[in-house]
PDB file of C-alpha atoms in Angstrom:
ATOM      1  CA  MET P 671     -46.143  -6.313   9.073  1.00 90.00           C
ATOM      2  CA  ILE P 672     -47.241  -4.477  12.860  1.00 94.00           C
ATOM      3  CA  LYS P 673     -48.633  -7.211  15.151  1.00 96.00           C
ATOM      4  CA  ILE P 674     -51.131  -6.284  17.476  1.00 97.00           C
ATOM      5  CA  LEU P 675     -52.173  -7.853  20.740  1.00 98.00           C
ATOM      6  CA  PHE P 676     -56.034  -6.733  20.509  1.00 98.00           C
ATOM      7  CA  VAL P 677     -57.452  -7.598  24.138  1.00 98.00           C
ATOM      8  CA  GLU P 678     -61.085  -7.133  24.178  1.00 96.00           C
ATOM      9  CA  ASP P 679     -64.067  -9.217  25.396  1.00 96.00           C
ATOM     10  CA  ASP P 680     -67.144  -7.548  23.543  1.00 94.00           C
ATOM     11  CA  LEU P 681     -67.076 -10.053  20.529  1.00 94.00           C
ATOM     12  CA  PRO P 682     -69.321  -7.654  18.322  1.00 94.00           C
ATOM     13  CA  LEU P 683     -66.974  -4.653  18.977  1.00 92.00           C
ATOM     14  CA  ALA P 684     -63.910  -7.053  18.588  1.00 94.00           C
ATOM     15  CA  LEU P 685     -65.182  -8.675  15.281  1.00 95.00           C
ATOM     16  CA  GLY P 686     -65.773  -5.018  13.911  1.00 94.00           C
ATOM     17  CA  MET P 687     -62.458  -3.765  15.080  1.00 94.00           C
ATOM     18  CA  GLU P 688     -60.263  -6.583  14.092  1.00 96.00           C
ATOM     19  CA  TYR P 689     -61.849  -6.691  10.468  1.00 96.00           C
ATOM     20  CA  THR P 690     -60.784  -3.063   9.938  1.00 95.00           C
ATOM     21  CA  LEU P 691     -57.157  -3.437  11.605  1.00 96.00           C
ATOM     22  CA  LYS P 692     -56.788  -6.258   9.432  1.00 96.00           C
ATOM     23  CA  GLN P 693     -57.968  -4.092   6.430  1.00 95.00           C
ATOM     24  CA  GLU P 694     -55.554  -1.355   7.453  1.00 95.00           C
ATOM     25  CA  GLY P 695     -52.538  -3.554   7.103  1.00 95.00           C
ATOM     26  CA  PHE P 696     -52.339  -4.885  10.717  1.00 96.00           C
ATOM     27  CA  ASP P 697     -51.695  -8.480  12.140  1.00 97.00           C
ATOM     28  CA  VAL P 698     -54.101  -8.920  14.616  1.00 97.00           C
ATOM     29  CA  VAL P 699     -54.505 -11.412  17.447  1.00 98.00           C
ATOM     30  CA  HIS P 700     -57.496 -11.418  19.608  1.00 97.00           C
ATOM     31  CA  ALA P 701     -57.686 -12.547  23.009  1.00 98.00           C
ATOM     32  CA  LYS P 702     -61.090 -12.305  24.969  1.00 97.00           C
ATOM     33  CA  SER P 703     -59.781 -12.289  28.517  1.00 97.00           C
ATOM     34  CA  LEU P 704     -56.810 -11.552  30.685  1.00 96.00           C
ATOM     35  CA  SER P 705     -55.679 -15.243  31.019  1.00 97.00           C
ATOM     36  CA  GLU P 706     -55.871 -15.430  27.212  1.00 97.00           C
ATOM     37  CA  ALA P 707     -53.940 -12.319  26.535  1.00 97.00           C
ATOM     38  CA  ARG P 708     -51.245 -13.658  28.922  1.00 97.00           C
ATOM     39  CA  ILE P 709     -50.794 -16.298  26.890  1.00 97.00           C
ATOM     40  CA  GLN P 710     -50.566 -14.732  23.737  1.00 97.00           C
ATOM     41  CA  TYR P 711     -48.171 -12.139  24.907  1.00 97.00           C
ATOM     42  CA  LYS P 712     -46.156 -14.800  26.232  1.00 96.00           C
ATOM     43  CA  ASN P 713     -45.768 -17.059  22.828  1.00 96.00           C
ATOM     44  CA  ASN P 714     -45.764 -14.045  20.633  1.00 95.00           C
ATOM     45  CA  GLU P 715     -43.847 -10.830  19.698  1.00 95.00           C
ATOM     46  CA  PHE P 716     -46.084  -7.508  19.311  1.00 96.00           C
ATOM     47  CA  ASN P 717     -45.475  -4.037  18.166  1.00 96.00           C
ATOM     48  CA  ILE P 718     -48.549  -2.589  20.426  1.00 97.00           C
ATOM     49  CA  ILE P 719     -51.213  -3.757  22.528  1.00 98.00           C
ATOM     50  CA  LEU P 720     -54.816  -2.530  22.525  1.00 97.00           C
ATOM     51  CA  LEU P 721     -56.159  -3.458  25.770  1.00 96.00           C
ATOM     52  CA  ASP P 722     -59.595  -3.262  27.259  1.00 95.00           C
ATOM     53  CA  VAL P 723     -59.802  -2.392  31.217  1.00 94.00           C
ATOM     54  CA  MET P 724     -62.723  -4.678  32.023  1.00 94.00           C
ATOM     55  CA  LEU P 725     -62.137  -8.026  31.433  1.00 96.00           C
ATOM     56  CA  PRO P 726     -64.176 -11.173  32.260  1.00 96.00           C
ATOM     57  CA  ASP P 727     -60.786 -12.637  34.467  1.00 96.00           C
ATOM     58  CA  GLY P 728     -59.628  -9.311  35.683  1.00 93.00           C
ATOM     59  CA  THR P 729     -58.565  -5.882  34.683  1.00 94.00           C
ATOM     60  CA  GLY P 730     -56.312  -4.700  31.731  1.00 94.00           C
ATOM     61  CA  TYR P 731     -54.409  -2.484  34.460  1.00 95.00           C
ATOM     62  CA  GLU P 732     -53.086  -5.834  35.739  1.00 94.00           C
ATOM     63  CA  LEU P 733     -51.872  -6.902  32.680  1.00 96.00           C
ATOM     64  CA  CYS P 734     -50.173  -3.389  31.737  1.00 96.00           C
ATOM     65  CA  LYS P 735     -48.367  -3.699  35.328  1.00 95.00           C
ATOM     66  CA  GLU P 736     -47.206  -7.208  34.539  1.00 95.00           C
ATOM     67  CA  ILE P 737     -45.921  -6.088  30.885  1.00 96.00           C
ATOM     68  CA  ARG P 738     -44.294  -3.137  32.379  1.00 95.00           C
ATOM     69  CA  GLU P 739     -41.989  -5.051  34.610  1.00 93.00           C
ATOM     70  CA  ASN P 740     -39.683  -5.870  31.462  1.00 92.00           C
ATOM     71  CA  SER P 741     -41.208  -4.184  28.544  1.00 92.00           C
ATOM     72  CA  GLU P 742     -42.036  -0.920  26.768  1.00 92.00           C
ATOM     73  CA  ILE P 743     -44.155  -1.975  24.274  1.00 95.00           C
ATOM     74  CA  PRO P 744     -46.777   0.652  23.520  1.00 96.00           C
ATOM     75  CA  ILE P 745     -50.053   0.052  25.339  1.00 97.00           C
ATOM     76  CA  ILE P 746     -53.373   1.754  24.434  1.00 97.00           C
ATOM     77  CA  PHE P 747     -55.939   1.452  26.617  1.00 96.00           C
ATOM     78  CA  MET P 748     -59.627   1.135  25.178  1.00 93.00           C
ATOM     79  CA  THR P 749     -62.296   1.343  27.509  1.00 87.00           C
ATOM     80  CA  ALA P 750     -65.825   2.761  28.397  1.00 88.00           C
ATOM     81  CA  CYS P 751     -64.229   3.913  31.585  1.00 83.00           C
ATOM     82  CA  ASP P 752     -63.911   7.561  31.332  1.00 83.00           C
ATOM     83  CA  GLU P 753     -63.507   8.767  34.564  1.00 88.00           C
ATOM     84  CA  GLU P 754     -60.761  11.100  35.104  1.00 90.00           C
ATOM     85  CA  GLY P 755     -59.471   8.556  38.019  1.00 87.00           C
ATOM     86  CA  ASN P 756     -59.431   5.637  35.347  1.00 86.00           C
ATOM     87  CA  VAL P 757     -57.770   7.629  32.871  1.00 90.00           C
ATOM     88  CA  VAL P 758     -55.014   8.898  35.413  1.00 91.00           C
ATOM     89  CA  MET P 759     -54.449   5.313  36.726  1.00 90.00           C
ATOM     90  CA  GLY P 760     -54.229   3.989  33.078  1.00 90.00           C
ATOM     91  CA  LEU P 761     -51.420   6.405  32.017  1.00 92.00           C
ATOM     92  CA  ASP P 762     -49.566   6.138  35.459  1.00 90.00           C
ATOM     93  CA  MET P 763     -49.514   2.307  35.524  1.00 89.00           C
ATOM     94  CA  GLY P 764     -47.542   2.763  31.941  1.00 90.00           C
ATOM     95  CA  GLY P 765     -50.167   3.055  29.463  1.00 93.00           C
ATOM     96  CA  ASP P 766     -48.916   5.215  26.559  1.00 94.00           C
ATOM     97  CA  ASP P 767     -52.917   6.387  25.410  1.00 95.00           C
ATOM     98  CA  TYR P 768     -56.169   5.927  26.929  1.00 94.00           C
ATOM     99  CA  ILE P 769     -59.112   6.223  24.473  1.00 94.00           C
ATOM    100  CA  THR P 770     -62.914   5.810  25.679  1.00 92.00           C
ATOM    101  CA  LYS P 771     -65.500   3.926  24.003  1.00 90.00           C
ATOM    102  CA  PRO P 772     -67.325   4.880  21.641  1.00 89.00           C
ATOM    103  CA  PHE P 773     -64.503   6.144  19.481  1.00 91.00           C
ATOM    104  CA  ALA P 774     -64.040   6.787  15.679  1.00 92.00           C
ATOM    105  CA  ILE P 775     -61.903   4.213  14.150  1.00 92.00           C
ATOM    106  CA  GLU P 776     -59.752   6.892  12.370  1.00 94.00           C
ATOM    107  CA  GLU P 777     -58.969   8.477  15.652  1.00 95.00           C
ATOM    108  CA  LEU P 778     -57.747   5.094  17.048  1.00 94.00           C
ATOM    109  CA  LEU P 779     -55.712   4.410  13.678  1.00 95.00           C
ATOM    110  CA  ALA P 780     -54.027   7.723  14.322  1.00 95.00           C
ATOM    111  CA  ARG P 781     -53.272   7.277  18.138  1.00 95.00           C
ATOM    112  CA  ILE P 782     -52.023   3.455  16.871  1.00 95.00           C
ATOM    113  CA  ARG P 783     -49.363   5.292  14.625  1.00 93.00           C
ATOM    114  CA  THR P 784     -48.401   7.801  17.042  1.00 93.00           C
ATOM    115  CA  ALA P 785     -47.765   4.980  19.911  1.00 93.00           C
ATOM    116  CA  LEU P 786     -45.671   3.257  17.039  1.00 92.00           C
ATOM    117  CA  LYS P 787     -43.676   6.628  15.859  1.00 89.00           C
ATOM    118  CA  LYS P 788     -42.736   7.481  19.513  1.00 81.00           C
ATOM    119  CA  ARG P 789     -41.722   4.017  19.986  1.00 72.00           C
ATOM    120  CA  ILE P 790     -39.309   4.087  17.207  1.00 64.00           C
ATOM    121  CA  VAL P 791     -37.878   7.693  18.091  1.00 53.00           C
ATOM    122  CA  THR P 792     -37.103   6.137  21.487  1.00 53.00           C
ATOM    123  CA  GLU P 793     -35.335   3.195  20.155  1.00 53.00           C
ATOM    124  CA  LYS P 794     -33.347   5.561  17.886  1.00 53.00           C
ATOM    125  CA  LYS P 795     -32.324   7.703  20.652  1.00 54.00           C
ATOM    126  CA  ASN P 796     -31.230   4.676  22.693  1.00 54.00           C
ATOM    127  CA  GLU P 797     -29.016   3.593  19.727  1.00 62.00           C
ATOM    128  CA  ASP P 798     -27.263   7.009  19.667  1.00 68.00           C
ATOM    129  CA  VAL P 799     -25.410   6.068  23.074  1.00 73.00           C
ATOM    130  CA  ILE P 800     -23.048   2.803  22.921  1.00 74.00           C
ATOM    131  CA  SER P 801     -21.773   1.688  26.231  1.00 72.00           C
ATOM    132  CA  CYS P 802     -19.148  -0.953  27.191  1.00 73.00           C
ATOM    133  CA  GLY P 803     -18.472  -1.227  30.837  1.00 73.00           C
ATOM    134  CA  SER P 804     -17.477   2.176  31.957  1.00 74.00           C
ATOM    135  CA  LEU P 805     -16.872   3.636  28.535  1.00 79.00           C
ATOM    136  CA  SER P 806     -19.709   5.251  26.996  1.00 76.00           C
ATOM    137  CA  LEU P 807     -19.928   6.637  23.115  1.00 76.00           C
ATOM    138  CA  ASP P 808     -22.748   9.541  22.589  1.00 74.00           C
ATOM    139  CA  LYS P 809     -22.824   9.472  18.775  1.00 72.00           C
ATOM    140  CA  MET P 810     -25.136  12.586  18.415  1.00 70.00           C
ATOM    141  CA  LYS P 811     -23.181  14.587  20.783  1.00 76.00           C
ATOM    142  CA  HIS P 812     -19.643  13.574  19.746  1.00 76.00           C
ATOM    143  CA  LYS P 813     -18.579  12.731  23.374  1.00 81.00           C
ATOM    144  CA  VAL P 814     -16.811   9.938  24.992  1.00 83.00           C
ATOM    145  CA  MET P 815     -17.333   9.450  28.728  1.00 80.00           C
ATOM    146  CA  TYR P 816     -15.681   7.345  31.481  1.00 79.00           C
ATOM    147  CA  ASP P 817     -17.340   6.406  34.441  1.00 72.00           C
TER     148      ASP P 817
END
């Protein structure tokens, strides 16, 4: 089952989104603040993060930056901040996608599926090269490389 860390401080929106995501078969962990999101991320394994930008104790950008120091987990920003600078900043910080509120739930679900597919393709490509010290084997190109 796909496990989502859903970081959103707007409780009415969060309740509806969480319900819909669970109906779609996702396992959803909801965090209402940056500090709560950090704890959940540290204590659980997630497949994707849905991240609001404006949180009561900081920004989603901060969490994205922290996560990108050691993980490539897909991150989709969901926010009312629709100015071009905010979108660019979110993507440049390592966000995989950026969707502005209000949005259609079907669009979000499509973006989630796309981000997860990209992750699977990337992981599969990484499996194509096996390395051991100075020796590498590229299974797809049928090449062996030394140094």
